[in-house]
Amino acid sequence: MIIDLESPNEIVKFSSIKNVELFIKREDKLHPHISGNKYRKLKYNLIAAKEQKRDSLLTFGGAYSNHIAAIAAAGMEFGFKTIGIIRGEELINKISDNPTLSFAQQCGMQLKFVSRSAYRDKNDPSFLTVLENEFGNFYKLPEGGTNDLAIKGCEEILTEKDNSFDFVCVSVGTGGTISGLINTVRPHQKVLGFPALKGDFLREEIRSFTAKDNWQLILDYHFGGYGKINTDLITFINQFKEETGIPLDPIYTGKLLFGLVDLISSNYFKKGSKILAIHTGGLQGIRGMNMKLQQKGLPIIIE
Ligand SMILES: Cc1ncc(COP(=O)(O)O)c(C=O)c1O
């Protein structure tokens, strides 16, 4: 049932400026809609859902969630009904204004909007019972998609060919993707994670998924928090696309590459270092972000 996809490495033009080489692993090219880490996180979960004879997938997310869009697309492609529990009751009348939610609905996802306080309690057994009564025998995927099977899938991002890199760098949200990478890198390699949100809690989260310690979080490139951006970041994303042809999203991969380029410029990496950045996708989020930027009269991300 499951596609096995291989992603190409593409070298980035300006990577040789400081005598370091920067490569990007184009996981975003794995699939048009189940792209990047989403495919990796889903692969073994979909196999488990089929084995457990579940006919539907239920998950949770915010208004512009990459995870919601990917689950909706995966359900359509692999024959599952999908249910999205969406944070924010007010969104119920705004589906057509929201590219992520309208895409999910077009893929057949049933959307249930809940208040922010109900959403906070989404892991309470009582809330789960309410959902089971309403939607039946579903396979539950957590917000952001991180669980043990997701990490197993993310352990397939790196291949033998990637052993020559000194650093493997990735954006961090829930910590699942970086945990899979940490579990697979060789002792001579180091994983650098760039959190897309504020807060130090991620270290503990990652430690719960991996026993290894050749990794570090770089905390300086969240741009104020999850979903927060500024014109420097937009300018960078647009320039990067113009120079390399590689699109970046504003929530995750834009911040990762901005951070990496900044670190390279300030001689963080020693001469001769080979760096591999993982492009985890998220490009569906550009349209939603551009709508917000347009409303504020700010420059937009060129698609
Ligand atoms: C495009 C993209 N990159 C990176 C991440 C971070 O991944 P993780 O939540 O596994 O840390 C996410 C969130 O899942 C994402 O959507």
Tab-separated table of C-alpha atoms and ligand atoms in Angstrom:
chain	number	residue	atom	x	y	z
A	1	MET	CA	0.000	0.000	0.000
A	2	ILE	CA	2.675	2.491	0.971
A	3	ILE	CA	4.823	4.273	-1.510
A	4	ASP	CA	8.545	4.165	-0.837
A	5	LEU	CA	10.031	7.411	-1.939
A	6	GLU	CA	13.584	8.586	-2.203
A	7	SER	CA	14.446	12.243	-1.961
A	8	PRO	CA	17.223	13.925	-3.939
A	9	ASN	CA	19.981	16.046	-2.381
A	10	GLU	CA	20.493	19.403	-4.027
A	11	ILE	CA	23.438	21.648	-3.386
A	12	VAL	CA	22.739	25.255	-2.516
A	13	LYS	CA	24.598	27.825	-4.550
A	14	PHE	CA	25.952	30.166	-1.885
A	15	SER	CA	27.074	27.320	0.322
A	16	SER	CA	30.748	27.691	-0.546
A	17	ILE	CA	31.040	31.296	0.634
A	18	LYS	CA	32.704	30.530	3.963
A	19	ASN	CA	34.407	27.318	2.889
A	20	VAL	CA	31.570	25.222	4.165
A	21	GLU	CA	29.245	23.205	1.975
A	22	LEU	CA	25.518	23.385	2.528
A	23	PHE	CA	23.273	20.749	0.993
A	24	ILE	CA	19.518	20.487	1.176
A	25	LYS	CA	17.706	17.193	1.243
A	26	ARG	CA	14.516	17.845	-0.690
A	27	GLU	CA	12.081	15.831	1.383
A	28	ASP	CA	9.507	18.398	0.267
A	29	LYS	CA	9.598	16.720	-3.138
A	30	LEU	CA	8.455	13.347	-1.795
A	31	HIS	CA	4.796	13.991	-2.585
A	32	PRO	CA	2.804	17.062	-3.644
A	33	HIS	CA	0.631	17.037	-0.502
A	34	ILE	CA	2.037	14.468	1.933
A	35	SER	CA	5.378	16.131	1.775
A	36	GLY	CA	8.530	16.209	3.854
A	37	ASN	CA	8.369	14.906	7.378
A	38	LYS	CA	4.612	14.365	7.056
A	39	TYR	CA	5.102	11.359	4.804
A	40	ARG	CA	7.787	10.002	7.126
A	41	LYS	CA	5.621	10.432	10.212
A	42	LEU	CA	2.619	8.854	8.577
A	43	LYS	CA	4.094	5.825	6.851
A	44	TYR	CA	4.101	3.346	9.763
A	45	ASN	CA	0.994	4.875	11.298
A	46	LEU	CA	-0.961	4.191	8.113
A	47	ILE	CA	0.307	0.626	8.066
A	48	ALA	CA	-0.782	0.238	11.721
A	49	ALA	CA	-4.193	1.764	10.993
A	50	LYS	CA	-4.750	-0.726	8.163
A	51	GLU	CA	-3.565	-3.637	10.341
A	52	GLN	CA	-5.939	-2.567	13.094
A	53	LYS	CA	-8.727	-2.385	10.484
A	54	ARG	CA	-9.526	1.247	11.278
A	55	ASP	CA	-11.450	2.937	8.514
A	56	SER	CA	-10.770	6.496	9.630
A	57	LEU	CA	-7.967	8.726	10.870
A	58	LEU	CA	-8.681	11.399	13.459
A	59	THR	CA	-6.272	14.154	14.323
A	60	PHE	CA	-5.922	17.665	15.728
A	61	GLY	CA	-4.568	20.944	14.444
A	62	GLY	CA	-4.746	24.700	14.080
A	63	ALA	CA	-6.167	26.738	11.227
A	64	TYR	CA	-3.078	26.555	9.004
A	65	SER	CA	-1.703	23.180	10.097
A	66	ASN	CA	0.557	21.322	7.665
A	67	HIS	CA	-0.340	18.171	9.547
A	68	ILE	CA	-4.093	18.605	8.955
A	69	ALA	CA	-3.526	19.169	5.220
A	70	ALA	CA	-1.277	16.099	4.980
A	71	ILE	CA	-3.649	13.777	6.865
A	72	ALA	CA	-6.542	14.894	4.683
A	73	ALA	CA	-4.523	14.160	1.539
A	74	ALA	CA	-3.263	10.830	2.906
A	75	GLY	CA	-6.797	9.749	3.751
A	76	MET	CA	-7.907	10.459	0.216
A	77	GLU	CA	-4.901	8.693	-1.298
A	78	PHE	CA	-4.865	5.612	0.926
A	79	GLY	CA	-8.568	5.057	1.476
A	80	PHE	CA	-9.298	6.345	4.987
A	81	LYS	CA	-12.041	8.696	6.099
A	82	THR	CA	-10.467	11.626	7.904
A	83	ILE	CA	-11.637	13.763	10.790
A	84	GLY	CA	-9.873	16.970	11.804
A	85	ILE	CA	-10.458	18.472	15.238
A	86	ILE	CA	-9.670	22.132	14.669
A	87	ARG	CA	-8.711	24.704	17.301
A	88	GLY	CA	-11.069	27.725	17.221
A	89	GLU	CA	-14.864	27.615	17.010
A	90	GLU	CA	-14.922	30.926	15.117
A	91	LEU	CA	-13.348	29.251	12.073
A	92	ILE	CA	-16.504	27.329	11.281
A	93	ASN	CA	-17.781	30.169	9.080
A	94	LYS	CA	-14.399	30.940	7.547
A	95	ILE	CA	-13.456	27.700	5.831
A	96	SER	CA	-13.586	29.185	2.351
A	97	ASP	CA	-11.191	31.987	3.416
A	98	ASN	CA	-8.657	29.499	4.703
A	99	PRO	CA	-6.587	27.614	2.098
A	100	THR	CA	-5.566	24.828	4.511
A	101	LEU	CA	-9.062	24.081	5.780
A	102	SER	CA	-10.656	24.301	2.339
A	103	PHE	CA	-8.017	21.940	0.954
A	104	ALA	CA	-8.669	19.494	3.812
A	105	GLN	CA	-12.404	19.663	3.196
A	106	GLN	CA	-11.940	19.117	-0.544
A	107	CYS	CA	-9.963	15.973	0.301
A	108	GLY	CA	-13.037	14.760	2.187
A	109	MET	CA	-11.907	15.580	5.737
A	110	GLN	CA	-14.732	16.111	8.183
A	111	LEU	CA	-13.893	19.187	10.254
A	112	LYS	CA	-15.002	19.614	13.852
A	113	PHE	CA	-14.294	23.020	15.368
A	114	VAL	CA	-13.754	23.240	19.112
A	115	SER	CA	-13.076	26.105	21.496
A	116	ARG	CA	-9.520	26.825	22.521
A	117	SER	CA	-10.176	25.542	26.026
A	118	ALA	CA	-11.723	22.284	24.767
A	119	TYR	CA	-8.744	21.931	22.425
A	120	ARG	CA	-6.304	22.286	25.325
A	121	ASP	CA	-8.005	19.284	26.952
A	122	LYS	CA	-7.795	17.183	23.793
A	123	ASN	CA	-5.818	14.424	25.474
A	124	ASP	CA	-8.276	13.948	28.354
A	125	PRO	CA	-9.843	10.481	28.265
A	126	SER	CA	-13.302	12.078	28.648
A	127	PHE	CA	-12.813	14.151	25.471
A	128	LEU	CA	-11.659	11.051	23.650
A	129	THR	CA	-14.810	9.223	24.715
A	130	VAL	CA	-16.931	12.070	23.320
A	131	LEU	CA	-15.030	11.779	20.023
A	132	GLU	CA	-15.390	7.982	19.938
A	133	ASN	CA	-19.125	8.280	20.481
A	134	GLU	CA	-19.351	10.762	17.637
A	135	PHE	CA	-16.905	9.260	15.124
A	136	GLY	CA	-16.561	5.556	15.963
A	137	ASN	CA	-13.521	3.359	15.553
A	138	PHE	CA	-10.853	5.808	14.375
A	139	TYR	CA	-7.053	5.666	14.440
A	140	LYS	CA	-5.881	8.645	16.478
A	141	LEU	CA	-2.891	10.680	15.419
A	142	PRO	CA	-1.616	13.318	17.853
A	143	GLU	CA	-1.343	17.019	16.983
A	144	GLY	CA	1.797	17.398	14.847
A	145	GLY	CA	1.809	13.647	14.235
A	146	THR	CA	4.622	12.711	16.622
A	147	ASN	CA	4.480	9.256	18.204
A	148	ASP	CA	6.795	6.223	18.277
A	149	LEU	CA	5.787	5.087	14.786
A	150	ALA	CA	6.345	8.604	13.429
A	151	ILE	CA	9.870	8.565	14.812
A	152	LYS	CA	10.450	5.165	13.233
A	153	GLY	CA	9.445	6.728	9.895
A	154	CYS	CA	11.750	9.711	10.455
A	155	GLU	CA	14.601	7.257	11.017
A	156	GLU	CA	14.358	6.618	7.255
A	157	ILE	CA	15.124	10.205	6.225
A	158	LEU	CA	18.891	9.662	6.247
A	159	THR	CA	20.539	7.015	4.114
A	160	GLU	CA	24.063	5.554	3.909
A	161	LYS	CA	24.944	8.293	1.419
A	162	ASP	CA	24.391	10.934	4.095
A	163	ASN	CA	27.101	9.575	6.390
A	164	SER	CA	29.622	12.005	4.918
A	165	PHE	CA	27.918	15.059	6.429
A	166	ASP	CA	29.290	16.616	9.615
A	167	PHE	CA	26.024	18.316	10.572
A	168	VAL	CA	22.401	17.409	9.910
A	169	CYS	CA	20.077	20.360	10.513
A	170	VAL	CA	16.309	20.431	10.842
A	171	SER	CA	13.447	22.602	12.002
A	172	VAL	CA	11.781	21.538	15.252
A	173	GLY	CA	8.094	21.714	16.203
A	174	THR	CA	7.108	18.780	18.390
A	175	GLY	CA	10.563	17.155	18.283
A	176	GLY	CA	9.590	13.999	16.403
A	177	THR	CA	11.543	14.575	13.211
A	178	ILE	CA	14.774	15.538	14.947
A	179	SER	CA	14.464	12.481	17.219
A	180	GLY	CA	14.373	10.179	14.186
A	181	LEU	CA	17.450	11.909	12.784
A	182	ILE	CA	19.330	11.711	16.084
A	183	ASN	CA	18.597	8.001	16.256
A	184	THR	CA	20.171	7.435	12.832
A	185	VAL	CA	23.210	9.729	12.655
A	186	ARG	CA	26.671	8.239	13.103
A	187	PRO	CA	28.862	9.139	16.111
A	188	HIS	CA	30.966	11.571	14.032
A	189	GLN	CA	27.858	13.535	13.032
A	190	LYS	CA	25.904	16.131	14.997
A	191	VAL	CA	22.237	17.065	14.634
A	192	LEU	CA	21.299	20.727	15.029
A	193	GLY	CA	17.632	21.512	15.656
A	194	PHE	CA	16.153	24.946	15.024
A	195	PRO	CA	12.909	25.294	17.020
A	196	ALA	CA	10.172	27.211	15.202
A	197	LEU	CA	8.707	28.212	18.548
A	198	LYS	CA	9.863	29.698	21.835
A	199	GLY	CA	10.543	27.648	24.900
A	200	ASP	CA	12.988	25.230	26.352
A	201	PHE	CA	10.553	22.355	26.914
A	202	LEU	CA	11.588	20.692	23.649
A	203	ARG	CA	14.844	19.361	25.084
A	204	GLU	CA	12.990	17.115	27.514
A	205	GLU	CA	10.554	16.053	24.815
A	206	ILE	CA	13.406	15.006	22.514
A	207	ARG	CA	15.205	13.237	25.362
A	208	SER	CA	12.120	11.101	25.830
A	209	PHE	CA	12.482	9.824	22.245
A	210	THR	CA	16.214	9.293	22.002
A	211	ALA	CA	19.026	8.050	24.228
A	212	LYS	CA	21.804	9.681	22.196
A	213	ASP	CA	23.430	13.021	22.878
A	214	ASN	CA	25.126	14.194	19.677
A	215	TRP	CA	22.550	16.924	19.116
A	216	GLN	CA	21.877	20.499	20.085
A	217	LEU	CA	19.035	22.989	19.813
A	218	ILE	CA	19.784	26.417	18.344
A	219	LEU	CA	17.286	28.678	20.068
A	220	ASP	CA	17.914	32.003	18.325
A	221	TYR	CA	15.821	31.739	15.173
A	222	HIS	CA	12.171	31.376	16.222
A	223	PHE	CA	11.404	35.007	15.256
A	224	GLY	CA	9.297	35.588	18.348
A	225	GLY	CA	7.400	32.309	18.439
A	226	TYR	CA	5.295	29.866	16.497
A	227	GLY	CA	3.851	31.409	13.335
A	228	LYS	CA	5.614	34.729	13.998
A	229	ILE	CA	7.592	36.226	11.135
A	230	ASN	CA	9.035	39.581	10.094
A	231	THR	CA	10.033	41.291	6.859
A	232	ASP	CA	13.680	40.145	7.208
A	233	LEU	CA	12.467	36.553	7.054
A	234	ILE	CA	10.184	37.219	4.080
A	235	THR	CA	12.995	38.968	2.215
A	236	PHE	CA	15.310	36.050	2.963
A	237	ILE	CA	12.777	33.458	1.753
A	238	ASN	CA	12.222	35.390	-1.484
A	239	GLN	CA	15.946	35.875	-2.110
A	240	PHE	CA	16.680	32.253	-1.340
A	241	LYS	CA	14.083	31.141	-3.881
A	242	GLU	CA	15.441	33.526	-6.483
A	243	GLU	CA	19.031	32.375	-5.987
A	244	THR	CA	18.506	28.647	-5.561
A	245	GLY	CA	15.068	27.900	-7.015
A	246	ILE	CA	14.163	26.267	-3.693
A	247	PRO	CA	10.937	27.403	-2.016
A	248	LEU	CA	10.877	27.683	1.793
A	249	ASP	CA	7.888	27.972	4.086
A	250	PRO	CA	7.639	30.806	6.613
A	251	ILE	CA	6.888	28.691	9.707
A	252	TYR	CA	9.617	26.047	9.656
A	253	THR	CA	12.104	25.730	6.796
A	254	GLY	CA	12.464	29.498	6.238
A	255	LYS	CA	13.574	29.936	9.845
A	256	LEU	CA	15.916	26.948	9.592
A	257	LEU	CA	17.716	28.219	6.492
A	258	PHE	CA	17.772	31.809	7.765
A	259	GLY	CA	19.470	30.523	10.909
A	260	LEU	CA	21.907	28.331	9.035
A	261	VAL	CA	22.968	31.076	6.651
A	262	ASP	CA	23.412	33.428	9.593
A	263	LEU	CA	25.530	30.876	11.472
A	264	ILE	CA	27.641	30.211	8.376
A	265	SER	CA	28.196	33.961	7.921
A	266	SER	CA	29.319	34.324	11.519
A	267	ASN	CA	31.825	31.450	11.197
A	268	TYR	CA	29.945	29.097	13.522
A	269	PHE	CA	31.055	26.123	11.418
A	270	LYS	CA	34.714	25.347	10.973
A	271	LYS	CA	36.221	25.398	7.472
A	272	GLY	CA	35.469	22.360	5.368
A	273	SER	CA	32.277	21.432	7.277
A	274	LYS	CA	29.639	19.612	5.275
A	275	ILE	CA	26.129	20.517	6.358
A	276	LEU	CA	22.912	18.807	5.366
A	277	ALA	CA	19.671	20.720	5.917
A	278	ILE	CA	16.466	18.725	5.752
A	279	HIS	CA	13.681	20.411	3.789
A	280	THR	CA	10.653	19.180	5.709
A	281	GLY	CA	8.040	20.663	3.375
A	282	GLY	CA	5.272	22.868	4.790
A	283	LEU	CA	4.902	24.806	1.561
A	284	GLN	CA	1.103	24.618	1.736
A	285	GLY	CA	1.353	27.179	4.563
A	286	ILE	CA	2.593	29.933	2.243
A	287	ARG	CA	-0.850	30.817	0.887
A	288	GLY	CA	-2.405	31.254	4.321
A	289	MET	CA	0.534	33.342	5.503
A	290	ASN	CA	0.368	35.513	2.390
A	291	MET	CA	-3.305	36.253	3.031
A	292	LYS	CA	-2.410	37.508	6.508
A	293	LEU	CA	0.526	39.541	5.161
A	294	GLN	CA	-1.649	41.111	2.482
A	295	GLN	CA	-4.232	42.129	5.072
A	296	LYS	CA	-1.459	43.914	6.986
A	297	GLY	CA	-0.089	45.550	3.815
A	298	LEU	CA	3.253	43.723	4.194
A	299	PRO	CA	5.381	42.176	1.440
A	300	ILE	CA	4.376	38.628	0.580
A	301	ILE	CA	6.232	35.397	-0.111
A	302	ILE	CA	6.667	34.869	-3.835
A	303	GLU	CA	5.166	31.512	-4.849
B	1	LIG	C1	7.147	21.662	7.514
B	1	LIG	C2	7.485	21.233	8.883
B	1	LIG	N1	8.773	21.175	9.232
B	1	LIG	C3	9.155	20.800	10.460
B	1	LIG	C4	8.224	20.456	11.415
B	1	LIG	C5	8.704	20.056	12.771
B	1	LIG	O1	8.591	18.695	12.941
B	1	LIG	P1	8.420	18.062	14.376
B	1	LIG	O2	7.052	18.446	14.854
B	1	LIG	O3	8.535	16.610	14.145
B	1	LIG	O4	9.473	18.632	15.256
B	1	LIG	C6	6.857	20.493	11.104
B	1	LIG	C7	5.829	20.127	12.084
B	1	LIG	O5	5.455	19.001	12.153
B	1	LIG	C8	6.476	20.894	9.804
B	1	LIG	O6	5.188	20.965	9.423
